[in-house]
PDB file of C-alpha atoms in Angstrom:
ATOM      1  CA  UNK H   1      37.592  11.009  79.724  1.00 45.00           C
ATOM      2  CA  UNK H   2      39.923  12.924  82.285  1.00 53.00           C
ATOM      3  CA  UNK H   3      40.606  12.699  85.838  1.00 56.00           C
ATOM      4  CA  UNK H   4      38.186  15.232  86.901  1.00 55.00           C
ATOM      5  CA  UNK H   5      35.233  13.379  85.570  1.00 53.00           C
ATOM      6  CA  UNK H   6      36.589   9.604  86.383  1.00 48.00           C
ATOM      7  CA  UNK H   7      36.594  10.977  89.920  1.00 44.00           C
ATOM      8  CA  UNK H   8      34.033  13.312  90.362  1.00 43.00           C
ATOM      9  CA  UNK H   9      32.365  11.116  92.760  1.00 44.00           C
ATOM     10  CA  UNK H  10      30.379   8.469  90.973  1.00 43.00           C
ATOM     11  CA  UNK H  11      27.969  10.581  89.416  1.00 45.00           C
ATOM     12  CA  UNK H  12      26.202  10.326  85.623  1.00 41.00           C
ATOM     13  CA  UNK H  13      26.641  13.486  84.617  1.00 52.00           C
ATOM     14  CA  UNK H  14      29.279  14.990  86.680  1.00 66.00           C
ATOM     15  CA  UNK H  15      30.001  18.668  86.617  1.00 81.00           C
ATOM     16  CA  UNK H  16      26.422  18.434  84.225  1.00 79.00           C
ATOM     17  CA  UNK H  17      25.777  21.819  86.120  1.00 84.00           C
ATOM     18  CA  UNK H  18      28.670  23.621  84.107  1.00 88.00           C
ATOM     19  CA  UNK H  19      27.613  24.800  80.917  1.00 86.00           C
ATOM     20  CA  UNK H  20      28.239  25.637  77.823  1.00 92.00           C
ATOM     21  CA  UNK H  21      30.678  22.608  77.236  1.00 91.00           C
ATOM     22  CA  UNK H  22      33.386  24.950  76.491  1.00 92.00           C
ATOM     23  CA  UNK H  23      33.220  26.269  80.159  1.00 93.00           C
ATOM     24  CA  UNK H  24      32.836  22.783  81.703  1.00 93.00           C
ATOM     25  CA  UNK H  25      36.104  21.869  79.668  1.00 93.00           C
ATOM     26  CA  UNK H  26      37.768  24.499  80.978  1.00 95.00           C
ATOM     27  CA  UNK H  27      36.750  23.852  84.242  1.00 95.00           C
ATOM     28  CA  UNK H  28      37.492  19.663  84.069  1.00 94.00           C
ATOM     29  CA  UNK H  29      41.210  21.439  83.097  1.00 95.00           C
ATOM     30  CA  UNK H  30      41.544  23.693  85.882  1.00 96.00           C
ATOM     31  CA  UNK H  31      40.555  20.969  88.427  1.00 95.00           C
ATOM     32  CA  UNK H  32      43.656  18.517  86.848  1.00 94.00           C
ATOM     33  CA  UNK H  33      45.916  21.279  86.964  1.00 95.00           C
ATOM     34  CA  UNK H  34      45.354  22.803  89.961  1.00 96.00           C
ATOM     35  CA  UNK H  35      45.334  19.215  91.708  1.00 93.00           C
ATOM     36  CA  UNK H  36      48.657  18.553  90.119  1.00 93.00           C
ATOM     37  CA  UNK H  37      50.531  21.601  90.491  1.00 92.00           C
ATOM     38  CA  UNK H  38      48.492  23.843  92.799  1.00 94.00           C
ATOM     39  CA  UNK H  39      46.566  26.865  92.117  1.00 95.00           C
ATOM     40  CA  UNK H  40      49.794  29.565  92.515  1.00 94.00           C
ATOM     41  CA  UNK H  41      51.714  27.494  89.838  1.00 96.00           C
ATOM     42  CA  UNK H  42      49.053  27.459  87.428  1.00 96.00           C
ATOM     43  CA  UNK H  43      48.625  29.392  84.887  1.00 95.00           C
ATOM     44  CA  UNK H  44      45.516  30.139  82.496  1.00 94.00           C
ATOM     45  CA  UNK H  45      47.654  29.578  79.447  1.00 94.00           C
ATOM     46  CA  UNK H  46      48.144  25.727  81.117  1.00 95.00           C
ATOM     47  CA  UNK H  47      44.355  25.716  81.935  1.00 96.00           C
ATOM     48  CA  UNK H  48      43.197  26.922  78.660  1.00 95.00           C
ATOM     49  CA  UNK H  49      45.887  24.349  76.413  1.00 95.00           C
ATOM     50  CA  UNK H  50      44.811  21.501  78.781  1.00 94.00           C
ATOM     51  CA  UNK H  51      41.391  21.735  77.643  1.00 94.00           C
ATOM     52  CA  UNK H  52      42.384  22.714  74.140  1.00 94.00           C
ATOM     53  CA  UNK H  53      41.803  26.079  73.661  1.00 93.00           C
ATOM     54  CA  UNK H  54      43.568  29.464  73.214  1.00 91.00           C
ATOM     55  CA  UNK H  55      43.681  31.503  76.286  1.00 89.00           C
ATOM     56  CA  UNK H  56      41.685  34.339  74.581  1.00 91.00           C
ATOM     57  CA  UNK H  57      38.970  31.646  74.896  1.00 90.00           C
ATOM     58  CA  UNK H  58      39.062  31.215  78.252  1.00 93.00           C
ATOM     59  CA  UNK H  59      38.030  34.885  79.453  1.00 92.00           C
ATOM     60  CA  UNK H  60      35.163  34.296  77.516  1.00 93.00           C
ATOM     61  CA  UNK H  61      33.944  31.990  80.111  1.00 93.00           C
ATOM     62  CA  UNK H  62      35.927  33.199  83.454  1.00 94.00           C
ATOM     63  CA  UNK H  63      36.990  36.612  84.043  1.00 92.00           C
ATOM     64  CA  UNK H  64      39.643  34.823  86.489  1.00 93.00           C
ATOM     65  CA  UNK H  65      41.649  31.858  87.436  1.00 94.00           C
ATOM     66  CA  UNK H  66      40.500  32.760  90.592  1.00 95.00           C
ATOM     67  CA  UNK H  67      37.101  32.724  89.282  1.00 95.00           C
ATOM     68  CA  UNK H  68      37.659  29.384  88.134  1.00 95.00           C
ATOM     69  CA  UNK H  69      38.986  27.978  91.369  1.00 96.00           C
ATOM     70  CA  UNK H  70      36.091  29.551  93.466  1.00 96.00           C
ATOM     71  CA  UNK H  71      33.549  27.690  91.007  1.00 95.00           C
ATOM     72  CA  UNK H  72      35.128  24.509  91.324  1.00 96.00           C
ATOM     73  CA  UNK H  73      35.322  24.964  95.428  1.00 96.00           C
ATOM     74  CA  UNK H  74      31.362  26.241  95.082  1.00 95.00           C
ATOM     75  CA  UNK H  75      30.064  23.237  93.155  1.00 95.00           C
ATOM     76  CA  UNK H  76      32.337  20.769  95.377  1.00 94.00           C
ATOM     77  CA  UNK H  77      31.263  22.412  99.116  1.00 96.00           C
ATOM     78  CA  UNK H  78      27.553  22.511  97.923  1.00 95.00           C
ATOM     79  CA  UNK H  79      27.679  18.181  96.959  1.00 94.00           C
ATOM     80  CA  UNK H  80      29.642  17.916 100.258  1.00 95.00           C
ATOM     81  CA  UNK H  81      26.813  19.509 102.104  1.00 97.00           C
ATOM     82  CA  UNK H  82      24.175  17.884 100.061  1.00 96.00           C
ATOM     83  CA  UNK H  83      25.712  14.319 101.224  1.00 96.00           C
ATOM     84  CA  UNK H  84      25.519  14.896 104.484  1.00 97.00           C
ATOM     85  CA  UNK H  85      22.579  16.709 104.979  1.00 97.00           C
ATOM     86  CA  UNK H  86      20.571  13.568 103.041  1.00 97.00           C
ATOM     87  CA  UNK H  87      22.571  11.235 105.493  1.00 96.00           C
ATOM     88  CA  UNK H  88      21.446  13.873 108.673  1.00 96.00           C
ATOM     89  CA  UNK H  89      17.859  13.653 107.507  1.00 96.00           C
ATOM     90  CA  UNK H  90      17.571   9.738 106.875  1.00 96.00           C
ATOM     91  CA  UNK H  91      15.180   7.726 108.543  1.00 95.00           C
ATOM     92  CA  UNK H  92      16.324   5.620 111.325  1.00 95.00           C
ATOM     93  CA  UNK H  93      18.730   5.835 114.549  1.00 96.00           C
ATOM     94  CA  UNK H  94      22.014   8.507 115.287  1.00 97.00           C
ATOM     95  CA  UNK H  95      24.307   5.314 114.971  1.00 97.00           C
ATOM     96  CA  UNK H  96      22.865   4.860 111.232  1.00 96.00           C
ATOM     97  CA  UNK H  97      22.982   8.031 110.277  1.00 97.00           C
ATOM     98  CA  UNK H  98      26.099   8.715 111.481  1.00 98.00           C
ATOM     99  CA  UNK H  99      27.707   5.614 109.928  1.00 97.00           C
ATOM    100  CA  UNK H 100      25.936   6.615 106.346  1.00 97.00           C
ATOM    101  CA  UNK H 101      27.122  10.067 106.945  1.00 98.00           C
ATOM    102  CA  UNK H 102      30.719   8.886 107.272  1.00 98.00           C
ATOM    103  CA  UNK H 103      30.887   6.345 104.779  1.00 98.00           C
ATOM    104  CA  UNK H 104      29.470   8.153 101.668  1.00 97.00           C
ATOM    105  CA  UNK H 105      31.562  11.279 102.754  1.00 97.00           C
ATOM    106  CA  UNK H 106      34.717   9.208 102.821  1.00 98.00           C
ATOM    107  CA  UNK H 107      33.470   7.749  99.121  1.00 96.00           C
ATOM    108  CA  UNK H 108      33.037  10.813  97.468  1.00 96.00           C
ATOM    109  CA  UNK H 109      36.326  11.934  98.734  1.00 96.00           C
ATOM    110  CA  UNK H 110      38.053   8.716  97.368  1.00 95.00           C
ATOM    111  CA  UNK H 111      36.087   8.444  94.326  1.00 93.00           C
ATOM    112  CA  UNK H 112      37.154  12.070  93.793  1.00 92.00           C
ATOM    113  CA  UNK H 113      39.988  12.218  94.925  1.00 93.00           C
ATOM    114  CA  UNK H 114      41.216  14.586  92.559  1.00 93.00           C
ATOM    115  CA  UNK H 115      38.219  17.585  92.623  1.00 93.00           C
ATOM    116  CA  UNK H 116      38.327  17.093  96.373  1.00 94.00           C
ATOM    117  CA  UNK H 117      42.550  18.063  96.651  1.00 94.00           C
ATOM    118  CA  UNK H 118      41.477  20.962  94.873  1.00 95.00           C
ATOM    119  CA  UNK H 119      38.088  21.789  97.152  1.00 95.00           C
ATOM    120  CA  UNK H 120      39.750  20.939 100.075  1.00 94.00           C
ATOM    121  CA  UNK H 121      43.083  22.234  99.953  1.00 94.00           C
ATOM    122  CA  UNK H 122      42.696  25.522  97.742  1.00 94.00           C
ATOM    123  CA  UNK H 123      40.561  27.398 100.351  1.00 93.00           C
ATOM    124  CA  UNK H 124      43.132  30.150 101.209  1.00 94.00           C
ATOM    125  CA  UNK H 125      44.004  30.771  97.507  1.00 95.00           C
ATOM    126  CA  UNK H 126      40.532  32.908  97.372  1.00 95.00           C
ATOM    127  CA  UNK H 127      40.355  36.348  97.916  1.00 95.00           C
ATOM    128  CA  UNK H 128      38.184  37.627 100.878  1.00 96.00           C
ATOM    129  CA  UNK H 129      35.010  37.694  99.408  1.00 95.00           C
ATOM    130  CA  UNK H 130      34.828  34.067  97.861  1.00 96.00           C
ATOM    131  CA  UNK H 131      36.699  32.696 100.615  1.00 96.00           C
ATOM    132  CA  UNK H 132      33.626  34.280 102.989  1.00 97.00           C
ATOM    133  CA  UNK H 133      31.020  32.193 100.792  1.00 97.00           C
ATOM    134  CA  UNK H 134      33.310  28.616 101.088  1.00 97.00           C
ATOM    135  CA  UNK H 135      33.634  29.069 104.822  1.00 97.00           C
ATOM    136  CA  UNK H 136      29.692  29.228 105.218  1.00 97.00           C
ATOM    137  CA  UNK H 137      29.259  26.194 103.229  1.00 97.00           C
ATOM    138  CA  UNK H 138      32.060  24.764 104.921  1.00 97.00           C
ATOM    139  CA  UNK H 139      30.048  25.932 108.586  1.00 97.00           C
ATOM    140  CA  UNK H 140      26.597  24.068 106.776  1.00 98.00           C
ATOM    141  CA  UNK H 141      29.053  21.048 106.497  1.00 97.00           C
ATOM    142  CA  UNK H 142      30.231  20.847 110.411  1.00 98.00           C
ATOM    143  CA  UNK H 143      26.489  21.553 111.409  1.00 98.00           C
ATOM    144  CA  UNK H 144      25.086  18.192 109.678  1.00 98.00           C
ATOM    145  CA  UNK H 145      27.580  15.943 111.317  1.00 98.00           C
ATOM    146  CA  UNK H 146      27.482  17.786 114.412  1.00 98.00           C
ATOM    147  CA  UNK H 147      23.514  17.830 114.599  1.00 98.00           C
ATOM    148  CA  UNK H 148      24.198  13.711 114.239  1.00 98.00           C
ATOM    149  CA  UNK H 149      26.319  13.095 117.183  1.00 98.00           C
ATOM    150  CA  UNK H 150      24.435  15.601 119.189  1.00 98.00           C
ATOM    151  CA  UNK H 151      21.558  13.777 118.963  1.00 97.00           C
ATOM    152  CA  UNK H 152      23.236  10.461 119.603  1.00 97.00           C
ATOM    153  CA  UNK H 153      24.643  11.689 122.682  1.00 97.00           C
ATOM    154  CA  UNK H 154      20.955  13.111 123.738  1.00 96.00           C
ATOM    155  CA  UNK H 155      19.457   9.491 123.287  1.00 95.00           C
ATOM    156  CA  UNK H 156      22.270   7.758 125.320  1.00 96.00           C
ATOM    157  CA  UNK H 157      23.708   6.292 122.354  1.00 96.00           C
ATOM    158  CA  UNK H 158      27.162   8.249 121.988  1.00 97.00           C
ATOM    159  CA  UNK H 159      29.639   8.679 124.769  1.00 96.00           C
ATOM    160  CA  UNK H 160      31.260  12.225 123.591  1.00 97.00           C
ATOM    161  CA  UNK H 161      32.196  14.605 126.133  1.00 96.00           C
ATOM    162  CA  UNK H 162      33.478  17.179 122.970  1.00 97.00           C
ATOM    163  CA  UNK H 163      30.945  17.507 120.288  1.00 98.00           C
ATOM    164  CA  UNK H 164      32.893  20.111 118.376  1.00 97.00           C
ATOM    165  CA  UNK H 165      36.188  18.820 118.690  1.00 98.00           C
ATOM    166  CA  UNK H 166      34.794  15.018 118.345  1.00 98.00           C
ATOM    167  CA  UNK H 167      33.392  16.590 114.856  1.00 98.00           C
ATOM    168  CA  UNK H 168      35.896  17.881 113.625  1.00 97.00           C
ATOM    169  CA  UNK H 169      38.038  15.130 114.468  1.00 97.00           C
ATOM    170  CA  UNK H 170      35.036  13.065 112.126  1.00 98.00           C
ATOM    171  CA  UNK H 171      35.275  15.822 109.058  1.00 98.00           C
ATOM    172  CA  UNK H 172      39.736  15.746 109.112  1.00 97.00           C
ATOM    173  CA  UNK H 173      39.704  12.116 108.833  1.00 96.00           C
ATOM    174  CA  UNK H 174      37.195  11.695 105.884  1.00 97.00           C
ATOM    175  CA  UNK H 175      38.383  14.579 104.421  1.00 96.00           C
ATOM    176  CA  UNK H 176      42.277  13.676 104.510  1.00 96.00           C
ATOM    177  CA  UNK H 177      41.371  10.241 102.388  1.00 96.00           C
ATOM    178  CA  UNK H 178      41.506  12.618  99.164  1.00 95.00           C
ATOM    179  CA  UNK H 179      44.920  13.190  99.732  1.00 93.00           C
ATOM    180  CA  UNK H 180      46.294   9.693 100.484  1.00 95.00           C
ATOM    181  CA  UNK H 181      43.945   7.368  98.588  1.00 95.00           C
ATOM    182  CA  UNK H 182      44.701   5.521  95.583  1.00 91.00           C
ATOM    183  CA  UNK H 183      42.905   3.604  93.207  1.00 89.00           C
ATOM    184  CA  UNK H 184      45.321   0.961  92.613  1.00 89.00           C
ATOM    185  CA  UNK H 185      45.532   0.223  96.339  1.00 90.00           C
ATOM    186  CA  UNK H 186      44.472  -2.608  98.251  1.00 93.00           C
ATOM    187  CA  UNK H 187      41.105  -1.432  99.192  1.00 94.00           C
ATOM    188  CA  UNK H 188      37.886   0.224  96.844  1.00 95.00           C
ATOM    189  CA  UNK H 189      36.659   3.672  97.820  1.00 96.00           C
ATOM    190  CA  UNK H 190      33.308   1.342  99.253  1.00 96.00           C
ATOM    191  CA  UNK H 191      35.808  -0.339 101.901  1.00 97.00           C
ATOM    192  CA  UNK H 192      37.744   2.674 102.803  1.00 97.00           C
ATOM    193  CA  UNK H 193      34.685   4.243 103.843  1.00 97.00           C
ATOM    194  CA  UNK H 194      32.792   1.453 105.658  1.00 97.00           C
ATOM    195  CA  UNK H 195      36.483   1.023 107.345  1.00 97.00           C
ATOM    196  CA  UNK H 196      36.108   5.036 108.545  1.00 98.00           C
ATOM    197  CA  UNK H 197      32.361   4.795 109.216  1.00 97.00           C
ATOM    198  CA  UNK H 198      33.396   1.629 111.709  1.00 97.00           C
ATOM    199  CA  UNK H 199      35.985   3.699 113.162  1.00 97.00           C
ATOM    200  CA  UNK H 200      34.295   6.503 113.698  1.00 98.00           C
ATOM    201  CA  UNK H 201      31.238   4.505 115.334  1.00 97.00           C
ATOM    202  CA  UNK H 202      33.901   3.787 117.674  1.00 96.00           C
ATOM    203  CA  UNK H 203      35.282   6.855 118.482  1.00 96.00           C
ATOM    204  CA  UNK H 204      31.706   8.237 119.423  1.00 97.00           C
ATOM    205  CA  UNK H 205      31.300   4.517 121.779  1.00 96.00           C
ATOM    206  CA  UNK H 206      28.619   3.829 119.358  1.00 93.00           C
ATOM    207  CA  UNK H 207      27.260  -0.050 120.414  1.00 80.00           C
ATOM    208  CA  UNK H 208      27.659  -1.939 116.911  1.00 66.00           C
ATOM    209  CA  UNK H 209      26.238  -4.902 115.706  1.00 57.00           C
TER     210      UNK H 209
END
């Protein structure tokens, strides 16, 4: 099994949505490589022997290594929004949600650590067009942790004078774990992120138990 699907976030099936096998293959490649040498540096002849294959066979599949990268960033943006936006819409109070929000973010970023360099850090290796498409799911992502705090702050139970900048304050930290985080360090992806959601809880002046 490779790094891409160790750490694609816990998941049974992960990148399940990419078929035929020879195109999620290709794609499992392009995640390691980008992640290890960054998408300028790669090449599609290192993509396609990576995953085996010639690189005649990879054009059957993607046009582009820039189609590649914008698939990969697609498929990541839409789980990230899809994380939070089931953590926005859960049952019970702003500090819960918030807290839930925070914590699984931060453990799909460890857990994936290496899909998430890539989705994270790639964004300005897309042309216009594709980079357009990431940047809305990327807006979808600030709105559900936004829509959290300002809520909390309407019900008296958040102390945030700067919504936007107190989000995106939220977002850089959980995000940044993907780029730091190791998993033979002292503490599981589980910890990291009930360490952030705690922190975070107190940034926002959250009352905790």
């Amino acid at each position: 099994m490779s790094t891409a699907e160790e750490t694609a976030g816990g998941e049974a099936q992960p990148w399940g949505e990419v078929t035929p096998d020879a195109a999620r293959r290709l794609l499992l490649a392009a995640v390691e490589a980008f992640a290890e040498r960054g998408y300028h540096a790669t090449t599609t002849r290192d993509i396609a022997g990576r995953a085996g294959m010639s690189p005649a066979a990879l054009y059957i599949h993607y046009k582009t290594k820039e189609e590649l990268l914008h698939r990969i960033s697609r498929i990541g943006h839409e789980k990230a929004v899809e994380i939070l936006r089931t953590a926005a819409r859960a049952e019970g109070s702003p500090t819960r949600r918030l807290a839930e929000a925070v914590s699984s973010f931060v453990r799909w970023h460890a857990g994936g650590r290496t899909t998430a360099r890539v989705v994270q850090y790639e964004l300005d290796s897309l042309g216009p067009e594709a980079r357009a498409e990431i940047v809305g799911l990327r807006r979808q992502v600030d709105a559900e942790v936004r829509g959290i705090i300002e809520e909390g702050v309407r019900s008296g139970e958040f102390d945030v004078p700067d919504v936007p900048g107190t989000t995106l304050a939220v977002l850089s930290l959980c995000i940044d774990v993907a780029r730091w985080f190791n998993v033979d360090g002292p503490r599981t992806p589980e910890e990291v992120g009930a360490l952030y959601a705690d922190l975070v809880l107190r940034m926002v002046g959250a009352a905790r138990d």
